[in-house]
Structures are given as C-alpha cells and as structure tokens.
XYZ file of C-alpha atoms in Angstrom:
752
model
C 19.648 -10.869 63.250
C 20.926 -7.199 62.817
C 19.480 -4.964 59.974
C 18.345 -2.001 58.555
C 14.630 -0.232 58.098
C 13.191 -1.738 55.276
C 13.521 0.033 51.623
C 10.733 0.612 49.055
C 11.422 -0.776 45.663
C 8.848 -0.838 42.668
C 10.078 -3.571 40.919
C 7.346 -5.743 39.143
C 7.580 -9.564 39.639
C 7.809 -10.531 36.175
C 8.380 -13.707 35.156
C 8.366 -13.232 30.933
C 11.787 -12.665 29.622
C 14.297 -12.130 31.763
C 15.968 -12.931 35.119
C 12.761 -13.752 36.982
C 11.839 -16.902 34.690
C 15.490 -17.799 34.693
C 14.949 -18.200 38.352
C 12.122 -20.162 38.597
C 14.143 -22.423 36.080
C 17.060 -22.457 37.780
C 15.274 -23.094 40.870
C 13.211 -25.919 40.066
C 16.562 -27.946 37.995
C 18.759 -27.142 41.419
C 16.638 -29.968 43.219
C 14.691 -27.720 45.929
C 11.616 -29.203 46.121
C 8.436 -27.295 46.500
C 6.325 -29.638 45.682
C 6.414 -30.531 49.591
C 5.641 -27.174 50.539
C 2.348 -26.448 48.011
C 1.594 -30.057 47.380
C -2.075 -28.530 48.293
C -3.612 -27.020 45.094
C -5.389 -24.788 47.849
C -2.716 -24.142 50.322
C -2.737 -20.923 51.358
C 0.394 -18.801 53.394
C 0.377 -18.683 56.785
C 2.607 -17.222 59.362
C 5.904 -19.526 60.007
C 5.479 -21.158 56.985
C 9.183 -21.706 55.664
C 11.125 -21.781 52.502
C 14.168 -22.821 51.712
C 15.231 -19.450 49.980
C 13.675 -16.062 49.091
C 13.351 -16.981 45.506
C 10.977 -19.948 46.935
C 8.967 -17.862 48.630
C 8.396 -15.402 45.875
C 7.432 -18.131 43.178
C 5.186 -19.516 46.305
C 3.093 -16.464 46.883
C 2.966 -15.551 42.851
C 1.753 -19.507 42.478
C -0.889 -18.606 45.252
C -1.649 -15.024 43.412
C -2.579 -17.104 40.240
C -4.983 -19.282 41.580
C -6.451 -16.310 43.706
C -6.762 -14.099 41.172
C -4.584 -11.339 41.007
C -0.910 -9.967 40.541
C 2.257 -9.669 42.473
C 5.133 -7.224 43.278
C 8.092 -7.002 45.091
C 8.196 -4.035 47.404
C 10.207 -3.156 50.258
C 13.093 -4.928 51.994
C 16.341 -4.510 54.964
C 19.550 -5.437 54.721
C 21.566 -7.259 57.506
C 24.165 -4.796 58.762
C 26.415 -7.306 59.383
C 26.999 -8.849 55.682
C 24.596 -6.068 53.926
C 22.447 -9.053 52.878
C 19.055 -8.453 52.268
C 17.040 -10.339 55.599
C 13.429 -9.620 55.290
C 11.183 -9.187 51.871
C 7.871 -7.891 51.400
C 5.794 -9.128 48.271
C 2.466 -7.043 47.510
C -0.158 -7.417 45.572
C 0.441 -5.301 42.179
C -2.428 -3.002 43.235
C -0.401 -1.700 46.346
C 0.017 1.997 46.667
C -0.916 3.955 44.519
C -0.212 5.877 40.286
C 2.080 8.752 40.839
C -0.039 11.925 39.775
C 1.016 14.336 36.733
C 3.574 16.995 37.255
C 1.902 19.662 35.932
C 4.354 22.031 35.447
C 6.001 19.441 33.366
C 7.076 21.276 29.743
C 6.660 18.043 28.003
C 3.448 16.006 28.476
C 3.709 12.180 28.267
C 2.476 10.954 24.493
C 0.016 8.442 26.113
C -2.041 8.369 29.214
C -0.843 5.925 32.081
C -3.559 3.788 33.199
C -4.439 3.469 36.495
C -3.762 0.455 37.820
C -3.041 0.914 41.481
C -5.431 1.359 44.259
C -3.952 1.241 47.476
C -4.448 -2.703 48.139
C -2.983 -3.470 51.449
C -2.703 -7.387 50.464
C 1.072 -8.464 51.366
C 3.227 -11.211 52.207
C 6.597 -10.602 54.319
C 9.475 -13.124 54.708
C 12.428 -13.234 56.912
C 15.490 -14.710 56.811
C 16.018 -16.962 59.831
C 19.378 -17.892 61.599
C 18.936 -21.541 60.196
C 18.927 -20.120 56.638
C 15.657 -20.663 55.645
C 12.815 -17.957 54.860
C 9.922 -17.856 57.164
C 6.767 -15.445 56.555
C 6.331 -13.213 59.431
C 3.198 -11.483 58.162
C 0.626 -12.062 56.016
C -2.840 -9.917 54.743
C -5.441 -12.135 52.686
C -7.781 -9.300 51.863
C -7.984 -7.370 48.897
C -9.794 -4.110 48.403
C -10.732 -4.657 44.504
C -12.621 -7.159 42.610
C -10.429 -10.721 41.722
C -9.455 -12.033 38.097
C -11.345 -14.513 37.172
C -9.910 -17.885 36.323
C -9.735 -17.410 32.306
C -8.132 -13.844 32.298
C -5.729 -14.658 34.769
C -3.081 -15.361 32.225
C -3.132 -11.635 30.842
C -1.859 -10.479 34.477
C 2.157 -8.898 34.006
C 3.400 -11.397 37.161
C 1.840 -14.421 35.591
C 2.923 -14.130 31.963
C 5.867 -16.817 31.770
C 7.938 -17.799 28.939
C 9.042 -21.138 30.587
C 12.465 -23.084 29.250
C 10.374 -25.699 27.471
C 8.287 -22.654 25.209
C 11.679 -21.040 24.464
C 13.050 -23.584 23.081
C 10.292 -24.941 20.842
C 9.909 -20.329 20.485
C 13.593 -20.747 18.959
C 12.707 -23.750 17.123
C 9.850 -22.174 14.875
C 11.407 -18.615 14.923
C 13.984 -20.719 12.850
C 11.207 -22.256 10.438
C 10.662 -18.990 9.798
C 7.537 -18.413 11.570
C 6.141 -14.807 13.157
C 4.876 -14.077 16.725
C 1.426 -14.863 14.964
C 2.395 -18.196 13.767
C 4.640 -19.367 16.917
C 1.471 -18.930 19.194
C -0.823 -20.737 17.056
C 1.455 -23.784 17.524
C 1.380 -22.825 21.364
C -1.968 -22.326 21.616
C -2.402 -25.677 19.973
C -0.537 -27.501 21.583
C -1.298 -26.029 25.741
C -5.152 -26.805 24.850
C -5.871 -23.265 24.669
C -4.654 -19.603 24.725
C -5.572 -19.670 28.771
C -2.681 -22.183 29.063
C -0.313 -21.103 27.460
C 1.222 -18.470 30.123
C 1.922 -15.608 27.862
C 0.520 -13.550 25.319
C 1.631 -12.672 21.784
C 3.111 -9.792 23.130
C 5.800 -11.710 25.255
C 6.300 -14.055 22.333
C 7.383 -10.865 20.349
C 9.799 -9.796 23.019
C 11.065 -12.981 23.298
C 11.610 -13.343 19.630
C 13.043 -9.571 19.131
C 15.879 -10.717 22.256
C 16.666 -13.824 20.745
C 17.114 -12.227 17.665
C 19.766 -9.517 19.046
C 21.538 -12.602 20.917
C 21.810 -14.255 17.324
C 23.355 -11.209 15.605
C 25.829 -11.175 18.576
C 29.049 -8.791 17.633
C 27.889 -8.534 13.979
C 26.709 -5.221 14.901
C 29.715 -3.832 15.277
C 30.740 -5.011 11.609
C 27.383 -3.273 10.606
C 28.741 -0.065 12.469
C 32.008 0.292 10.799
C 30.691 -0.610 7.220
C 27.924 2.229 7.547
C 30.864 4.886 8.792
C 32.808 3.832 6.234
C 30.263 4.571 3.319
C 29.482 7.963 4.952
C 32.955 8.963 4.719
C 33.070 7.578 1.155
C 29.934 9.541 0.176
C 28.482 12.425 2.000
C 24.987 11.584 0.736
C 25.179 8.352 2.341
C 22.569 8.035 5.570
C 22.734 5.879 8.120
C 21.030 6.235 11.508
C 20.988 4.070 14.483
C 18.257 3.736 17.332
C 19.368 3.340 20.790
C 22.982 2.659 20.695
C 24.364 -0.418 19.224
C 21.651 -2.348 20.303
C 18.500 -1.008 18.524
C 17.538 -0.690 14.428
C 19.642 0.554 12.259
C 18.507 2.248 8.818
C 20.661 3.437 6.301
C 20.423 4.495 2.367
C 22.942 5.567 -0.130
C 22.994 8.231 -2.239
C 21.330 6.201 -5.382
C 18.755 5.350 -2.972
C 18.005 8.676 -2.246
C 18.246 9.740 -5.898
C 16.120 7.095 -6.878
C 13.327 7.967 -4.991
C 13.215 11.566 -6.052
C 12.081 9.812 -9.242
C 10.039 7.020 -8.441
C 9.038 7.750 -5.118
C 5.019 8.009 -5.568
C 4.345 4.373 -4.475
C 6.592 2.423 -1.886
C 7.348 -1.274 -0.312
C 8.087 -2.345 3.028
C 9.376 -5.117 2.052
C 9.350 -8.062 5.517
C 9.653 -10.867 3.455
C 12.247 -12.052 6.732
C 9.068 -12.547 8.442
C 7.465 -15.039 6.648
C 10.802 -17.193 5.254
C 13.794 -18.665 7.212
C 16.023 -15.490 7.248
C 18.706 -15.294 10.020
C 18.812 -11.721 9.676
C 15.711 -9.398 10.050
C 16.213 -7.196 7.342
C 13.997 -4.890 5.550
C 14.437 -3.277 2.197
C 12.038 -0.160 1.176
C 11.506 -0.816 -2.560
C 9.864 0.839 -5.476
C 9.148 0.050 -8.963
C 11.485 2.199 -11.793
C 10.420 2.820 -15.602
C 11.086 -0.588 -16.529
C 8.733 -2.147 -13.951
C 12.112 -3.628 -12.285
C 12.295 -3.319 -8.410
C 14.408 -0.586 -7.152
C 15.896 0.333 -3.719
C 14.725 2.925 -1.367
C 16.724 2.248 1.577
C 17.541 -0.650 4.050
C 16.628 -1.678 8.047
C 17.873 -4.407 10.181
C 15.020 -4.306 12.935
C 16.330 -6.153 16.019
C 13.180 -4.263 17.905
C 9.614 -4.561 16.137
C 7.587 -2.506 18.717
C 5.540 0.286 17.652
C 7.700 3.160 18.133
C 10.660 1.472 16.387
C 9.020 1.028 13.398
C 8.194 4.909 14.101
C 11.312 5.467 14.435
C 12.114 4.226 11.665
C 9.625 5.687 9.190
C 10.562 8.889 10.332
C 14.148 8.174 10.072
C 13.747 7.012 6.113
C 11.016 10.053 5.727
C 14.046 12.496 6.894
C 16.664 10.614 4.005
C 14.243 11.334 1.286
C 13.822 14.785 2.140
C 10.558 14.376 3.537
C 8.449 13.481 0.431
C 5.723 11.502 1.322
C 4.903 8.411 -1.230
C 1.145 8.448 -2.200
C 0.830 4.686 -1.894
C 2.444 2.260 0.442
C 2.618 -1.506 0.830
C 3.523 -2.972 3.898
C 2.906 -6.438 5.538
C -0.537 -6.711 7.562
C 0.326 -6.063 11.051
C -1.597 -3.952 13.668
C 1.685 -2.591 14.725
C 2.691 -1.345 11.085
C -0.302 -0.140 10.543
C -0.706 2.539 13.568
C 3.145 3.608 12.527
C 2.220 4.054 9.039
C -0.821 6.161 10.381
C 1.354 7.919 12.483
C 4.143 9.037 10.377
C 2.843 9.005 7.014
C -1.057 10.294 7.366
C -1.596 11.188 4.420
C -0.606 7.942 2.509
C -2.536 5.278 1.379
C -1.691 2.155 2.710
C -2.259 -1.154 1.515
C -1.743 -4.825 2.897
C 0.443 -7.183 1.061
C -2.500 -9.199 -0.665
C 0.192 -12.293 -1.033
C 1.118 -12.590 2.878
C -2.510 -11.975 3.500
C -3.498 -15.386 1.203
C -0.450 -17.296 2.972
C -2.527 -16.140 6.350
C -5.420 -17.590 5.145
C -3.768 -21.108 4.328
C -3.165 -20.925 8.363
C -6.372 -19.746 9.054
C -8.890 -21.096 6.744
C -7.239 -24.869 6.855
C -9.937 -26.655 7.930
C -12.293 -24.990 5.390
C -9.829 -25.683 2.693
C -9.220 -29.304 3.450
C -13.114 -30.165 3.676
C -13.577 -27.891 0.423
C -11.505 -28.727 -2.338
C -13.035 -25.387 -4.305
C -13.093 -22.868 -1.715
C -9.634 -21.753 -2.244
C -10.225 -20.781 -5.975
C -13.159 -19.190 -5.248
C -11.672 -17.140 -2.317
C -8.966 -15.878 -5.009
C -11.234 -15.372 -7.298
C -14.031 -12.837 -5.028
C -10.646 -11.273 -3.727
C -8.828 -10.584 -7.723
C -11.407 -10.892 -10.622
C -14.265 -8.509 -8.483
C -14.332 -5.507 -10.905
C -16.828 -3.362 -8.404
C -17.924 -2.792 -5.008
C -21.308 -4.175 -4.635
C -20.000 -7.233 -7.156
C -17.567 -8.365 -4.265
C -19.766 -7.476 -1.496
C -22.166 -9.642 -3.246
C -19.682 -12.555 -3.880
C -18.460 -12.199 -0.807
C -21.536 -12.672 1.582
C -22.454 -15.891 -1.539
C -19.161 -17.324 -0.334
C -19.199 -17.269 3.377
C -22.596 -18.520 3.322
C -21.888 -21.277 0.664
C -19.466 -22.435 2.990
C -20.731 -21.971 6.377
C -18.033 -19.276 7.186
C -20.152 -16.236 8.460
C -19.093 -16.256 12.069
C -15.359 -17.086 11.292
C -13.330 -14.154 13.589
C -10.128 -14.070 10.877
C -12.837 -13.955 7.790
C -14.484 -10.891 9.474
C -12.025 -9.084 10.370
C -10.251 -9.249 7.257
C -13.569 -7.774 6.023
C -13.141 -5.083 8.296
C -10.061 -4.491 6.700
C -11.192 -4.646 3.138
C -10.606 -0.917 2.055
C -6.684 -1.803 2.818
C -6.256 -5.347 0.649
C -9.340 -5.998 -1.809
C -7.966 -4.438 -5.083
C -11.534 -3.196 -5.979
C -11.304 -0.880 -3.187
C -8.297 0.794 -4.281
C -8.020 1.321 -7.733
C -8.162 5.001 -7.305
C -4.902 5.371 -5.781
C -1.814 4.998 -7.555
C 0.471 1.985 -6.703
C 2.433 1.439 -9.955
C 1.235 -2.304 -9.714
C 1.913 -4.222 -13.219
C 0.954 -7.578 -12.004
C -2.740 -6.597 -11.766
C -3.770 -9.491 -13.398
C -1.705 -12.175 -10.723
C -2.517 -13.300 -7.453
C 0.254 -11.401 -5.652
C 0.618 -7.585 -5.611
C 3.791 -6.848 -4.991
C 6.627 -6.651 -7.095
C 9.815 -9.324 -6.490
C 11.901 -8.296 -3.618
C 15.052 -6.408 -4.797
C 16.949 -8.977 -2.624
C 15.923 -12.244 -4.259
C 18.698 -14.607 -4.734
C 20.853 -12.800 -2.588
C 19.727 -12.966 1.153
C 18.078 -16.189 2.385
C 18.348 -18.734 5.036
C 21.807 -18.746 4.459
C 22.931 -14.674 4.856
C 23.936 -13.650 8.481
C 24.908 -10.462 9.863
C 28.944 -11.355 8.718
C 28.051 -11.716 4.941
C 24.917 -9.540 4.940
C 26.550 -6.212 3.322
C 28.426 -8.351 0.657
C 25.465 -9.389 -0.235
C 24.179 -6.270 -0.322
C 26.441 -4.153 -2.743
C 26.104 -7.970 -4.587
C 22.444 -7.205 -5.499
C 22.747 -3.607 -5.960
C 25.276 -4.001 -8.325
C 23.562 -6.906 -10.178
C 20.572 -4.828 -10.457
C 21.739 -1.522 -11.794
C 23.555 -3.794 -14.428
C 19.955 -4.952 -15.302
C 18.323 -1.369 -15.433
C 21.289 -0.461 -17.978
C 20.132 -3.599 -19.942
C 16.471 -2.371 -20.042
C 17.499 1.074 -21.016
C 19.624 -0.382 -23.642
C 16.915 -2.373 -25.334
C 14.634 0.441 -24.978
C 16.917 2.469 -27.267
C 18.046 -0.287 -29.735
C 15.752 -2.621 -29.846
C 12.086 -1.020 -32.031
C 9.085 -3.163 -30.716
C 7.119 -4.392 -33.521
C 3.966 -2.211 -34.484
C 0.554 -4.041 -34.734
C -1.906 -1.289 -36.122
C -1.291 1.704 -38.284
C -2.606 3.920 -35.508
C -0.201 6.706 -34.930
C -1.041 6.602 -31.045
C 0.765 3.700 -30.915
C 3.930 4.662 -33.222
C 3.807 7.741 -30.661
C 3.535 5.050 -27.363
C 6.356 3.277 -28.772
C 8.986 6.739 -28.971
C 7.658 7.219 -25.548
C 7.928 4.709 -23.055
C 10.216 2.377 -22.072
C 10.010 -1.147 -23.677
C 8.167 -2.833 -20.806
C 5.498 -0.443 -20.518
C 4.769 0.123 -24.340
C 4.265 -3.679 -24.475
C 1.768 -3.356 -21.792
C 0.148 -0.445 -23.587
C 0.069 -1.738 -26.970
C -1.953 -5.005 -25.475
C -4.532 -2.534 -24.107
C -4.416 -0.925 -27.929
C -5.163 -4.416 -29.500
C -7.787 -5.136 -27.193
C -9.867 -1.911 -28.066
C -10.695 -4.066 -31.948
C -13.438 -6.051 -29.498
C -14.849 -3.441 -27.492
C -17.590 -1.549 -29.216
C -18.144 2.356 -27.517
C -21.775 3.272 -27.420
C -22.687 6.607 -26.401
C -25.709 6.483 -23.712
C -25.518 9.844 -22.652
C -24.395 13.321 -24.330
C -25.715 15.940 -22.736
C -23.505 18.854 -22.259
C -19.702 19.022 -22.653
C -19.315 16.060 -20.934
C -20.526 12.499 -23.244
C -20.807 9.226 -21.325
C -19.961 5.920 -23.063
C -20.908 2.312 -22.650
C -18.150 0.302 -23.407
C -18.331 -3.707 -23.607
C -16.177 -6.510 -24.896
C -18.127 -8.402 -27.615
C -20.123 -11.199 -26.419
C -19.640 -10.089 -22.732
C -22.478 -7.773 -22.203
C -22.400 -8.892 -18.591
C -19.464 -6.871 -17.923
C -19.514 -2.922 -18.680
C -17.413 -0.443 -18.502
C -18.263 3.857 -18.703
C -16.218 6.203 -19.806
C -17.207 9.824 -19.448
C -15.399 11.774 -22.136
C -15.270 16.014 -21.635
C -15.146 17.250 -25.705
C -13.858 20.484 -24.764
C -10.671 19.150 -22.317
C -10.279 16.058 -23.835
C -9.989 14.104 -20.468
C -11.533 10.723 -20.316
C -11.990 8.805 -17.134
C -13.023 5.195 -16.926
C -15.259 2.892 -14.070
C -11.980 0.254 -14.175
C -9.759 2.928 -13.012
C -6.774 1.514 -14.301
C -5.366 4.504 -15.473
C -5.498 5.470 -11.713
C -4.016 2.604 -10.227
C -1.078 2.051 -13.129
C -0.658 4.911 -14.986
C -1.794 3.400 -18.466
C -4.497 4.229 -20.489
C -7.293 1.141 -20.231
C -8.783 -0.378 -23.424
C -11.608 0.963 -22.628
C -10.898 4.875 -22.641
C -8.932 4.004 -25.983
C -11.726 2.248 -27.671
C -13.729 5.636 -26.970
C -10.634 7.506 -28.212
C -11.568 5.434 -31.466
C -14.767 6.371 -31.412
C -13.804 10.087 -31.590
C -10.960 10.171 -33.881
C -8.191 11.148 -30.974
C -5.013 9.971 -32.524
C -2.690 10.710 -30.589
C -1.920 10.603 -26.793
C -2.002 14.385 -24.854
C 0.276 15.119 -22.324
C -2.248 14.261 -19.217
C -2.101 11.100 -20.154
C 1.370 10.026 -19.959
C 3.141 9.659 -16.258
C 6.788 11.042 -17.313
C 7.778 7.947 -14.706
C 7.175 5.445 -17.220
C 8.882 7.200 -20.398
C 12.384 6.932 -21.279
C 13.011 10.676 -20.059
C 11.839 9.379 -16.263
C 15.168 10.233 -14.598
C 16.067 13.218 -16.361
C 15.040 17.130 -15.912
C 13.161 17.132 -18.751
C 9.137 18.373 -18.621
C 6.887 16.468 -20.727
C 5.210 18.971 -23.007
C 3.554 18.343 -26.274
C 6.737 18.676 -28.497
C 8.142 15.996 -26.130
C 5.377 13.890 -27.457
C 5.195 14.488 -30.669
C 2.173 16.313 -30.096
C 1.207 19.014 -32.784
C 1.813 22.498 -31.471
C -0.657 24.969 -30.560
C -0.282 26.724 -34.192
C -0.161 23.847 -36.172
C -3.012 21.645 -35.214
C -3.639 17.986 -36.410
C -7.080 17.413 -38.769
C -8.439 16.160 -35.997
C -8.174 18.567 -33.607
C -9.059 20.592 -36.260
C -12.567 18.942 -36.868
C -13.656 18.593 -33.600
C -12.826 22.460 -33.132
C -14.740 23.629 -36.047
C -17.591 21.063 -35.421
C -17.958 22.130 -31.842
C -17.935 26.114 -32.682
C -20.524 25.703 -35.651
C -22.687 24.166 -32.912
C -22.619 26.284 -30.459
C -23.267 28.718 -33.322
C -26.234 26.980 -34.356
C -27.735 27.060 -31.130
C -26.819 31.027 -30.467
C -28.500 31.475 -34.197
C -31.609 30.339 -33.604
C -32.938 32.206 -30.242
C -34.919 34.406 -32.521
C -35.671 35.688 -35.551
C -33.728 38.759 -35.581
C -30.571 36.689 -34.209
C -31.034 34.082 -36.712
C -30.935 36.693 -39.694
C -27.464 38.319 -38.091
C -25.999 34.766 -38.069
C -27.394 33.772 -41.335
C -25.340 37.203 -42.953
C -22.308 36.537 -40.824
C -22.120 33.102 -41.753
C -22.722 34.178 -45.778
C -19.593 36.308 -45.384
C -17.580 33.705 -43.497
C -18.579 31.315 -46.464
C -17.163 33.367 -49.083
C -13.920 34.079 -46.939
C -13.129 30.288 -46.654
C -13.920 29.835 -50.370
C -11.438 32.585 -51.463
C -9.169 31.158 -49.169
C -9.449 27.791 -50.244
C -8.948 29.228 -54.204
C -5.871 30.726 -52.744
C -7.018 34.377 -53.175
C -7.509 36.630 -50.093
C -11.151 37.618 -49.602
C -11.853 41.197 -50.387
C -12.818 43.630 -47.298
C -15.651 44.952 -47.170
C -16.259 48.709 -47.321
C -17.651 51.141 -44.298
C -20.779 51.653 -46.709
C -21.527 47.876 -47.492
C -20.937 47.186 -43.864
C -23.337 49.852 -42.831
C -25.393 48.871 -45.745
C -25.509 45.261 -44.073
C -26.513 45.802 -40.298
C -29.484 45.245 -39.017
C -31.859 46.594 -36.140
C -32.880 45.037 -33.228
C -36.308 44.161 -35.070
C -34.457 42.641 -37.929
C -35.109 45.428 -40.102
C -32.624 46.556 -42.263
C -31.523 49.962 -42.242
C -29.569 52.179 -45.200
C -30.596 49.443 -47.867
C -30.921 52.008 -51.030
C -28.864 49.778 -53.434
C -30.723 48.125 -55.922
C -27.806 45.771 -56.232
C -28.668 44.091 -52.946
C -30.421 40.736 -52.709
C -33.695 40.350 -51.245
C -33.740 38.863 -47.823
C -35.651 36.102 -49.059
C -33.171 35.463 -51.937
C -30.139 36.205 -49.118
C -31.831 33.537 -46.776
C -32.326 31.218 -49.775
C -28.330 31.310 -50.505
C -27.080 30.860 -46.963
C -29.115 28.289 -46.259
C -27.953 26.508 -49.586
C -24.391 27.370 -48.536
C -24.631 25.899 -45.110
C -26.259 22.638 -46.569
C -23.608 22.291 -48.691
C -20.883 22.904 -46.121
C -22.145 20.181 -43.889
C -22.809 17.925 -46.120
C -19.085 18.365 -47.391
C -17.533 17.766 -43.681
C -19.841 14.688 -42.679
C -18.404 13.297 -46.557
C -15.041 14.287 -45.238
C -15.827 12.435 -42.079
C -17.468 9.058 -43.515
C -14.837 8.629 -45.920
C -11.802 8.987 -42.819
C -13.797 6.760 -40.318
C -14.645 3.782 -43.559
C -10.557 3.836 -44.019
C -9.721 3.373 -40.551
C -12.130 0.493 -40.342
C -10.824 -0.790 -43.903
C -7.287 -0.289 -42.195
C -8.777 -2.646 -39.107
C -10.242 -5.076 -41.082
C -7.423 -5.500 -43.031
C -4.994 -5.565 -40.239
C -7.495 -8.296 -38.858
C -7.934 -10.761 -42.179
C -3.852 -10.407 -41.728
C -3.948 -11.801 -38.275
C -6.192 -14.593 -38.855
C -4.102 -15.930 -41.886
C -1.105 -15.564 -40.218
C -2.706 -17.767 -36.904
C -4.407 -20.169 -39.912
C -1.022 -20.782 -41.137
C 0.570 -21.327 -37.847
C -2.323 -24.116 -37.281
C -1.828 -25.335 -40.734
C 2.403 -25.782 -40.003
C 1.698 -27.738 -36.579
C -0.995 -29.729 -38.522
C-alpha cells in the first residue's frame, strides 16, 4: 500500500467530554467484540496483533496504559497516496517528546507557568492498516524512562478520565434536579464505591455540565443578544458584554442598576442560587440592599461557563460597568474558583461566604452525624450564630467537635480553616449591611424570587427579568411613600428617637428604635476613666456573663463597642446608646448616621448637623454647653494646682470670671478693668503682688477665701442642675415603664 511519510500530531487522547468518549461508546454499541482480543487482564500488545479498526487499537492501548500506569496520546500518522485516508497511526506515552521552550523574545509572558509534563519517553505503539481492512501492530516499545503511576492515582491521568454514557445520563438527571458539581460527584463516588472508580474528576464533571447547559440553551442565546442590542439602542447607559462570541458568558446592567450602585454599592451579593435550585438557566444577578432594606439590582449574568477565567471576565466587566468603584464587601457561594476570581479582581474587598449555603452543604456532608445525634444540628447553628467573641467561638467549636467525635472530619476542618470568611464573629469589623443578623441566613432575599424558577427557560427569561424589575421598583416607591406619610409611633420622650424618626427610613428607624428601647435594661458602669477615653462596662440586667465594653471619647464624642454592630450594620447598638444615656448625649451626631440608611440616600444632599436637626456650632444645646464647661473647668483645676504662684493667679482669674458670669446672668455687662487696676492685679513669678498700694484692695487671704467660696457655690450649683436633670429623665423612664406594664397587664386581663 502506497503511503506518505509520517506526520506529527499533538492531539491528546482524551476520553472526557467529546468525540473520543463517544467513539468508545459507539464502538461498543456497534458490536465490535473487543473481549475476544482483550479477554486477559494482563494482555500486552505484541507485533502482529490485529484490531477491527484504528479506534479499537487506540482503546486497547489506552486500556493497557491504565493497567500499567501511564497516559497515552495520539502522535504521528501516514496517509495513503491512493485515497488520502490514514494508513498508519502512532500511539505514544503522554510523556513522549519535550515541552516547548518559552520564547524569550515574546512581549507578553503567559500568566501561568506550564507544568513540565514531557520527558522524552520512547514508549509507543504503531498500527498499520492491512489489505484485509484490519489494523495490525507493526511496532511496540514497552519501556518507559519515568516512574509509572500507582493504581490509586491512575484515574487522575488525563487520557483515562472518561465520562461514560451511563455517567452522562446520571449527571444530566442530577443536574436537572438542581445539584451542582460537588453534589453530583458525591453521588457518583458513592455509587461507584470510591473516587478511584468514578473514571473522571470533578473538573471533568463541571466541564460536561457546562457543555450540557450550553446545549440546553441552544438557539435561545440569539434571542438574548437581540434583546440586549435593542436595550442599548434605547438607553445609552445600558451596558452589556459577551465572552468569546455567542457561546460564552453574558453580562448586562441597565442604567437603573448602575445608578443604584452609586447609592448602595458598599456591599454586594453575587447570587448563584441557580446552582442549588432546579433552574433551567444559569442566571446569576449582582444584588445589594437599599435604604428600605429591600434587594436592589446591580446587574445580571448568564453563566454558560464556570471556569476561573470566566468568573474573572465577569467580575472585571461588572466592575467596569460600575465605573471601577470597588465595594467594601462581597458575599458569594462557597466555591474555590469564585473565591480565587474575587481575590484577583477585588483584592481590597472583604469576601464572605454565604452562610445559608454552607448550612445546606452541611446537611449533605454531615448527614451521618445529623442522623446519629439529633441535637447536633441545633448546637452547630448556635455555635456559629450566637457566639459573640472569637474566644467564645473557638471554645465552643472545639467542644462541639470533641463531644460528637468529629475532630478528624475533613469537611469541618476545611470550614474551620475558612472561618474568617463565614463565621459572623470574624466579620463584625466590616460593613455588610446585613439586616438579618439575628437569623441563620446572612443574605437578602433574591431580587428575582417568584419570577425565575425551574419553569423559566431562555425564551421567557428577559420578560421575567422586566417583570421583576418593575415589581421591585413599585415596592420601593411604596416604601418611600410609607416613610414620608406614615409617622412611626414614638415610644420614649428621648429627643434622639424623634430625631431618628425624621432622618431614617421607616424600616431602619424601627431597628434603631428597638436598640434604643433595650437600653432600659442595660446599665453602663465606668471601669476606666483615665484621660479623654472612658471605658464603660455594659451588661443586661440579670445576664452578667455577657459583658460588652464601650469606649467613649469625651472630646470627640465618639464611641466604639465590642459588639461592633455599628461597623457591621451601620446602626448604633444598645450598648453605645446606654452610655449616651449616662452621658446625657440626647441627639445623634453626624458621624453616627450613614447616609445610605437615610431618607436622602438617593439625593446629592450631604449630611451635616443642620440636616440632622443638630444644634449648630453657634447655638449649642444645654448638654453640649454643660459638657464643654465641665471639661474646661477640670483642665483649669489641674493646671491651677501645680504651684502656689499658679494657684494664686488661677484663683484671681476665677474671681474675675465669676463676676462677669454674675453680671451676664443679671443682664448687665461686666465693667472692664482699667489698666491701673489690671496692673495692681498682676503677680510676679514668685507670687508677690506688685504695685499694691491701694488700701481698698482686699488682702490675699480674704481674696482666696472669697474665691474659694465662689468656686464651691458654682460647683454646687452645677451639680444641682445636673442632678435635677438626671432625676427628671429617670422619672420619665420609670413613668414610661409603669405605663408599659399597665398596658401589658390590661392586655393579659382582656385575654383571660
């Protein structure tokens, strides 16, 4: 048979997601009896061995390679000069040849270094087509120049990773039921009796599911492209991007989504609910939370491919649509690929795993423990959600795993290693705008709840998208109306509560009001008052084991609490409010009000003291004046007692100041001192009065006595005013509490 010289190929012999696996399935289905040729489990190739076809030879050599422990690759071939068909084929070890050397002159270096996989191995097999139509081995080299792979690792070799027909059918069924690649692999591993027997890896499974999803979408993607083009023509601010032509991922964001991000883009949730529900389309929106605690849309994606490069492409395009402004925090599914992509695109953004998804995964991973120990699940949730300090969580976690004998559980260990990404106590120092902090779930309801589900296909996706956005807009309008036109019921006489009711939206005010009401049961006690920073211990009455510490700066009037609620949510906690009650801070200052929670969140108005209803700098409140005078008087006393001479000067100045204050209180201006009088009042550094020849002046002893009496009187007056104010506030709180108890008693009486 005439033939051409051997041509070299670099085609890998793969049986994972394409023609190779279908070749094998079709070959077996066509009735070719490979069993007669390969009936012996230790049968080796030999020269002269015949096969019905080239494909049969390839399958036999790959089967032999799997038993021995190496991978295979299709390498060189010859074509017949008569009909140009392949007449000779060479099958080689996957380590044949050498990796290409990097081009030092290349301008763009590859992002990742390629693994050296080829070492010049000479092992190969050559088959040639005979005149009878069969294929025979004409050359076989057995020896390798590298170590062979042991049987428990051979399933990781690329040429032996084969998603068979039955496996594909099962994957399609499980994918339709809403399982992701992790869940599907768990089922396959259990069914096959171990990961070694599955025949492919999780990556292969994910790739097949991606391709299956693309086939399911079919021509519907063309409809999406036409819709996006039309929207962009109608709205110049409409943004969309398609990855790698019409078969890749799709992202879009309308002008409203982009504008919403400018108001509420401090925290974002990348919602991949389609992975865990029976969605027919891989629809993933970017969601935030607006000033009414409602989900707000920042853009949408169709994920036909879930590789790391695809997620990086998606996040980069989303960031470009949002004018390059990085969020403070982002919440996503617990996924290694998504985590890596977020770290690449948002290096300064705090990343949190969706806690509800982790609890859902725990149902599968810890099913044995959940069945054996009915109380384990409740204690697991309590350990995650209710621990208030890192030390408390660490102690609780260790105790939980020890009591239920789960110290060696690999999944729990991996979750512990990633604890800073999902355990609430580790995330309190970052703003997530999470208004569901008391619940087991840490994510807002999906923007598209009730609009996109298992029945949604690609053809009705965009119509459902428009219905959902219209509905959400109407709900926001309703919340705006309620905030403006329905005045909340005030439950205390506190000026701060009235102020908050006028500043915050209705939903945020109700949360603030609840924190304010709780202060009645939280006394604050000073434990350290050195310097301008005073530390308070705040404990709920009857719960001495749960202590919170508040640091309050007297000068700047800024407070921070160990519970970190303000850092996490942006609303003052009951512990700080309890300290404010002690310090007579009766109104919110601007640094305690986040604009994104106020009625003016979507306006260009900058929050200042006037907008917050605070007293301006030229017209301070009684509390501000009292605190400033108290601070100045304290500093004056500390400086005035350093030495006798300074003390005498300080007393003299205080006497003059008291006269001016008395004159101001009587409504008559104080008479200015003449230059001669001022001269007579001066003291030298030794404390001796100079130029004191006027007999009308009082002696030093009489003057000191007079000043001391005036100072004591002024101090007593201030304390009396302060005590009277505290008494009034205390009586008001007690009266409110009595009324509340009476109301509750009347309700109980009516019920009985």
